[in-house]
């Protein structure tokens, strides 16, 4: 299978070469690396082009005419990939040598899988491991299959990826969350509980520096304490007026059925469930706009109706009650 790697860069000259070196040291090399630079003012694009001259694989470097932002830049990189498997890659991490080979083996073993994600090792800016992986951190209090989403740890089948693009322009919807939502809808996601990359956290990461991504936490008690004090994204992000997933399922209905990604009954069940989930998200978003004491009755009703246990962990109800 032809393997593509999609990298979206911005002001990444400090770490990019180290990342590209780790790709060049893979036991299975990619066929192409697509780099889209988001109008960086540093030497990121120039360094990528210089690296391409001696690279053991093809590197195509593209430059955005103006800064378009992380989501749209990654969308451009993914659209330019033509591989049978596409690996998402950030500019500042390091892949372990067996990453491509391990993920490739999973795709070959799980023929119904359209998306594979592996665990990763948290590191500080100097790439020193803090002694915790992301799945280990999320193991208690999260549904790993549903909630574990990291772009740089994700690979996706090219044919399915092209069905998912472009990424919908919805506030708060990142490119990696979108791809995982599409894969989850057809039950085509596989999680590898083995770290296959070093996840560098520093002051300029493009991904949000939320508690779940912090490199300063290495025990579960500190993590849960910080999570309960973290402002809710539902409170900060406007609630979407429609479900992009339902729109995608409706648009690609015939293709999804014809290629047997999903059957008619399962597709309708997903649409019904997604409509219910949208109602729950809207209800939670409205509740979080109220003072804590005025949330109690609404949260209790939502909890008893199954809104939390159906789509979120039950601890989310406590978080909604306690968060500022």
Coordinates of C-alpha atoms in Angstrom, one line a residue:
X1 CA 0.0 0.0 0.0
X2 CA 1.2 3.5 -0.8
X3 CA 1.9 5.5 2.3
X4 CA 1.5 9.3 2.6
X5 CA 2.4 11.5 5.5
X6 CA 0.6 14.9 5.9
X7 CA 2.3 17.6 7.9
X8 CA 0.8 21.1 8.5
X9 CA 3.6 23.5 9.5
X10 CA 3.7 27.0 11.0
X11 CA 6.7 28.6 12.6
X12 CA 8.1 25.2 13.0
X13 CA 11.8 25.5 12.0
X14 CA 13.0 24.7 15.6
X15 CA 11.7 21.1 15.6
X16 CA 10.9 20.1 12.0
X17 CA 14.2 18.5 11.1
X18 CA 14.1 16.3 14.1
X19 CA 10.6 15.1 13.1
X20 CA 11.6 14.5 9.5
X21 CA 14.7 12.6 10.7
X22 CA 12.4 10.3 12.8
X23 CA 10.3 9.6 9.7
X24 CA 13.5 8.8 7.7
X25 CA 14.5 6.3 10.3
X26 CA 11.3 4.2 10.1
X27 CA 11.6 0.5 9.5
X28 CA 9.0 1.1 6.7
X29 CA 9.4 4.3 4.8
X30 CA 6.5 6.4 3.4
X31 CA 6.2 6.9 -0.3
X32 CA 5.5 10.6 0.0
X33 CA 5.4 13.4 2.6
X34 CA 3.2 16.4 2.0
X35 CA 4.1 19.5 3.8
X36 CA 1.8 22.5 3.8
X37 CA 3.2 25.6 5.4
X38 CA 0.8 28.2 6.7
X39 CA 2.7 31.4 5.6
X40 CA 5.4 31.1 8.3
X41 CA 7.6 34.1 8.8
X42 CA 10.6 31.9 9.8
X43 CA 12.6 29.4 7.7
X44 CA 10.1 26.4 8.1
X45 CA 9.3 26.1 4.4
X46 CA 12.9 26.7 3.2
X47 CA 14.2 24.0 5.6
X48 CA 11.6 21.6 4.4
X49 CA 12.6 22.2 0.8
X50 CA 16.3 21.8 1.7
X51 CA 15.6 18.5 3.5
X52 CA 13.7 17.2 0.5
X53 CA 16.9 17.3 -1.6
X54 CA 18.5 14.5 0.4
X55 CA 15.4 12.7 1.7
X56 CA 15.0 9.0 1.2
X57 CA 11.3 9.6 0.3
X58 CA 9.5 12.2 -1.9
X59 CA 8.7 15.4 -0.1
X60 CA 6.4 18.0 -1.7
X61 CA 6.3 21.4 0.0
X62 CA 3.5 23.8 -0.5
X63 CA 3.1 27.4 0.9
X64 CA -0.2 29.1 1.7
X65 CA -0.4 32.5 0.2
X66 CA -1.7 33.8 3.5
X67 CA -2.2 32.4 7.0
X68 CA -5.4 30.3 7.0
X69 CA -5.2 28.7 10.4
X70 CA -4.4 25.2 11.7
X71 CA -7.6 23.4 10.6
X72 CA -7.7 24.7 7.0
X73 CA -4.0 24.2 6.6
X74 CA -4.2 20.6 7.7
X75 CA -7.2 20.1 5.4
X76 CA -5.0 21.3 2.5
X77 CA -2.3 18.8 3.4
X78 CA -4.7 15.9 3.6
X79 CA -6.4 16.8 0.3
X80 CA -3.0 16.7 -1.4
X81 CA -2.2 13.1 -0.2
X82 CA -2.8 10.3 -2.6
X83 CA -1.7 7.3 -0.5
X84 CA -3.7 4.2 0.4
X85 CA -2.8 5.0 4.0
X86 CA -2.4 8.6 5.2
X87 CA -0.5 9.4 8.5
X88 CA -1.2 12.7 10.2
X89 CA 1.9 14.3 11.5
X90 CA 2.7 17.4 13.6
X91 CA 5.9 19.4 13.1
X92 CA 7.3 19.1 16.6
X93 CA 7.1 15.5 17.7
X94 CA 9.2 12.4 17.1
X95 CA 8.1 9.0 15.7
X96 CA 9.5 5.8 17.2
X97 CA 11.2 3.7 14.5
X98 CA 8.5 1.0 14.3
X99 CA 5.5 3.4 14.1
X100 CA 4.6 3.0 10.4
X101 CA 5.3 -0.7 10.4
X102 CA 3.1 -1.3 13.5
X103 CA 0.2 0.7 12.2
X104 CA 0.5 -0.9 8.8
X105 CA 0.3 -4.4 10.4
X106 CA -2.9 -3.4 12.2
X107 CA -4.6 -2.2 9.0
X108 CA -3.6 -5.4 7.3
X109 CA -5.0 -7.5 10.2
X110 CA -8.1 -5.5 10.8
X111 CA -9.5 -5.2 7.2
X112 CA -12.6 -3.4 8.3
X113 CA -10.6 -0.7 10.1
X114 CA -10.6 2.7 8.4
X115 CA -8.7 4.6 11.2
X116 CA -6.0 3.5 13.6
X117 CA -4.7 5.5 16.5
X118 CA -1.8 4.6 18.8
X119 CA -0.7 5.7 22.3
X120 CA 2.0 8.3 22.8
X121 CA 4.6 9.2 25.4
X122 CA 4.3 12.7 27.0
X123 CA 7.5 14.6 26.8
X124 CA 8.7 18.1 27.8
X125 CA 10.2 20.6 25.4
X126 CA 13.6 18.8 25.5
X127 CA 11.8 15.5 24.5
X128 CA 12.3 14.0 28.0
X129 CA 9.5 11.6 28.9
X130 CA 7.5 12.6 32.0
X131 CA 6.6 8.9 32.7
X132 CA 3.0 8.9 31.5
X133 CA 1.3 8.0 28.2
X134 CA -1.9 9.7 27.1
X135 CA -4.0 6.6 27.3
X136 CA -2.7 5.9 30.8
X137 CA -3.8 9.4 31.8
X138 CA -7.2 9.0 30.2
X139 CA -7.9 5.4 31.3
X140 CA -10.0 6.4 34.2
X141 CA -12.8 8.8 33.5
X142 CA -12.8 8.6 29.7
X143 CA -14.2 6.2 27.1
X144 CA -10.9 5.6 25.3
X145 CA -12.4 4.2 22.1
X146 CA -14.6 7.3 21.7
X147 CA -12.7 10.1 23.5
X148 CA -9.1 9.4 22.6
X149 CA -8.3 11.7 19.7
X150 CA -4.9 12.9 18.7
X151 CA -4.1 13.9 15.2
X152 CA -0.4 13.1 15.2
X153 CA -1.1 9.5 16.4
X154 CA -3.7 8.9 13.7
X155 CA -3.6 7.1 10.4
X156 CA -6.5 6.7 8.0
X157 CA -7.3 4.8 4.8
X158 CA -7.0 7.1 1.8
X159 CA -10.3 6.1 0.2
X160 CA -12.2 6.8 3.4
X161 CA -10.3 10.0 4.1
X162 CA -11.3 11.4 0.7
X163 CA -15.0 10.8 1.7
X164 CA -14.5 12.9 4.8
X165 CA -12.9 15.9 3.2
X166 CA -13.1 18.8 3.4
X167 CA -13.3 19.2 7.2
X168 CA -16.5 21.1 8.0
X169 CA -16.0 24.7 9.0
X170 CA -17.6 24.4 12.4
X171 CA -16.4 26.4 15.5
X172 CA -14.5 24.1 17.9
X173 CA -14.4 21.1 15.4
X174 CA -10.8 20.2 14.8
X175 CA -9.7 18.1 11.8
X176 CA -8.7 15.1 13.9
X177 CA -11.9 15.1 15.9
X178 CA -13.9 15.1 12.6
X179 CA -12.0 12.2 11.1
X180 CA -12.5 10.2 14.3
X181 CA -16.2 11.0 14.4
X182 CA -16.6 9.7 10.8
X183 CA -14.7 6.5 11.7
X184 CA -16.7 6.0 14.9
X185 CA -20.0 6.3 12.9
X186 CA -19.1 3.2 10.9
X187 CA -17.3 1.5 13.8
X188 CA -14.1 1.5 11.9
X189 CA -11.7 2.8 14.6
X190 CA -8.9 0.7 16.2
X191 CA -6.9 1.8 19.2
X192 CA -3.3 0.6 19.7
X193 CA -2.4 0.8 23.4
X194 CA 1.3 1.1 22.6
X195 CA 3.3 4.4 22.5
X196 CA 4.6 4.8 19.0
X197 CA 5.7 8.5 19.2
X198 CA 7.1 11.1 21.6
X199 CA 4.6 13.8 22.1
X200 CA 6.5 17.0 22.7
X201 CA 4.7 19.7 24.7
X202 CA 5.9 23.2 24.7
X203 CA 4.7 26.8 24.9
X204 CA 3.8 27.1 21.2
X205 CA 1.9 23.8 20.4
X206 CA -0.8 24.2 17.8
X207 CA -3.1 21.8 19.7
X208 CA -4.7 23.3 22.8
X209 CA -2.7 23.3 26.0
X210 CA -5.6 21.9 28.0
X211 CA -5.2 19.8 31.1
X212 CA -5.4 16.5 29.1
X213 CA -2.4 17.6 27.0
X214 CA -0.3 19.1 29.8
X215 CA 3.2 17.8 30.2
X216 CA 3.3 19.1 33.8
X217 CA 1.0 16.4 35.2
X218 CA 2.3 12.8 35.8
X219 CA -0.2 11.4 38.4
X220 CA -3.9 10.7 38.2
X221 CA -4.9 12.7 41.3
X222 CA -3.3 15.9 39.9
X223 CA -5.0 15.2 36.6
X224 CA -8.5 14.8 37.9
X225 CA -8.1 17.8 40.2
X226 CA -7.0 20.0 37.3
X227 CA -9.8 18.7 35.1
X228 CA -12.5 19.6 37.6
X229 CA -11.2 23.2 37.7
X230 CA -10.8 23.6 33.9
X231 CA -13.4 25.8 32.2
X232 CA -15.8 23.8 30.0
X233 CA -15.3 24.0 26.3
X234 CA -19.1 23.8 25.9
X235 CA -19.2 27.1 27.8
X236 CA -16.6 28.8 25.7
X237 CA -17.5 27.4 22.2
X238 CA -20.7 28.4 20.4
X239 CA -23.1 25.4 20.2
X240 CA -23.4 24.3 16.6
X241 CA -26.7 24.9 14.9
X242 CA -26.6 21.6 13.0
X243 CA -24.8 18.2 13.1
X244 CA -22.0 18.1 10.5
X245 CA -21.9 14.3 11.0
X246 CA -25.6 13.9 10.0
X247 CA -24.9 16.2 7.0
X248 CA -22.0 14.0 6.0
X249 CA -23.9 10.7 6.4
X250 CA -26.7 12.1 4.3
X251 CA -24.4 13.4 1.6
X252 CA -22.4 10.2 1.4
X253 CA -25.3 7.8 2.1
X254 CA -25.2 5.9 -1.2
X255 CA -21.4 5.5 -1.2
X256 CA -21.3 4.4 2.4
X257 CA -24.0 1.7 1.7
X258 CA -22.6 0.6 -1.7
X259 CA -19.1 0.2 -0.3
X260 CA -20.5 -1.6 2.7
X261 CA -19.0 0.8 5.3
X262 CA -22.4 0.6 7.0
X263 CA -25.8 -0.9 6.5
X264 CA -29.2 0.9 6.2
X265 CA -30.3 0.1 9.7
X266 CA -27.1 1.0 11.4
X267 CA -26.9 4.3 9.4
X268 CA -30.4 5.3 10.5
X269 CA -29.6 4.4 14.1
X270 CA -26.5 6.6 14.0
X271 CA -28.6 9.5 12.7
X272 CA -31.1 9.1 15.5
X273 CA -28.4 8.8 18.1
X274 CA -26.6 11.9 16.7
X275 CA -29.8 14.0 16.8
X276 CA -30.2 12.9 20.5
X277 CA -26.6 13.8 21.2
X278 CA -27.1 17.3 19.7
X279 CA -30.0 17.8 22.0
X280 CA -27.9 16.8 25.0
X281 CA -25.0 19.1 23.9
X282 CA -27.4 22.1 23.5
X283 CA -28.9 21.4 26.9
X284 CA -25.5 21.2 28.6
X285 CA -24.4 24.3 26.9
X286 CA -27.4 26.2 28.1
X287 CA -27.0 24.9 31.7
X288 CA -23.4 26.0 31.8
X289 CA -24.4 29.6 31.2
X290 CA -26.3 29.6 34.5
X291 CA -24.8 30.1 38.0
X292 CA -23.9 26.8 39.7
X293 CA -26.9 26.7 42.1
X294 CA -29.3 27.2 39.2
X295 CA -27.9 24.3 37.3
X296 CA -28.7 21.6 39.8
X297 CA -32.3 20.8 38.7
X298 CA -31.4 20.8 35.0
X299 CA -28.4 18.6 35.4
X300 CA -30.3 16.2 37.6
X301 CA -33.0 15.9 34.9
X302 CA -30.5 15.4 32.1
X303 CA -28.7 12.8 34.2
X304 CA -31.8 10.8 35.0
X305 CA -32.9 10.9 31.3
X306 CA -29.6 9.2 30.3
X307 CA -28.1 12.2 28.6
X308 CA -24.7 11.9 30.4
X309 CA -24.4 8.1 30.4
X310 CA -25.4 7.8 26.8
X311 CA -22.9 10.2 25.3
X312 CA -20.5 11.3 28.0
X313 CA -19.1 9.8 31.2
X314 CA -21.3 10.2 34.2
X315 CA -18.5 12.2 35.8
X316 CA -19.4 14.9 33.3
X317 CA -22.5 15.7 35.3
X318 CA -20.3 16.5 38.4
X319 CA -18.0 18.6 36.2
X320 CA -20.9 20.5 34.8
X321 CA -22.1 21.2 38.3
X322 CA -18.7 22.2 39.8
X323 CA -17.0 24.0 36.9
X324 CA -17.0 27.8 37.0

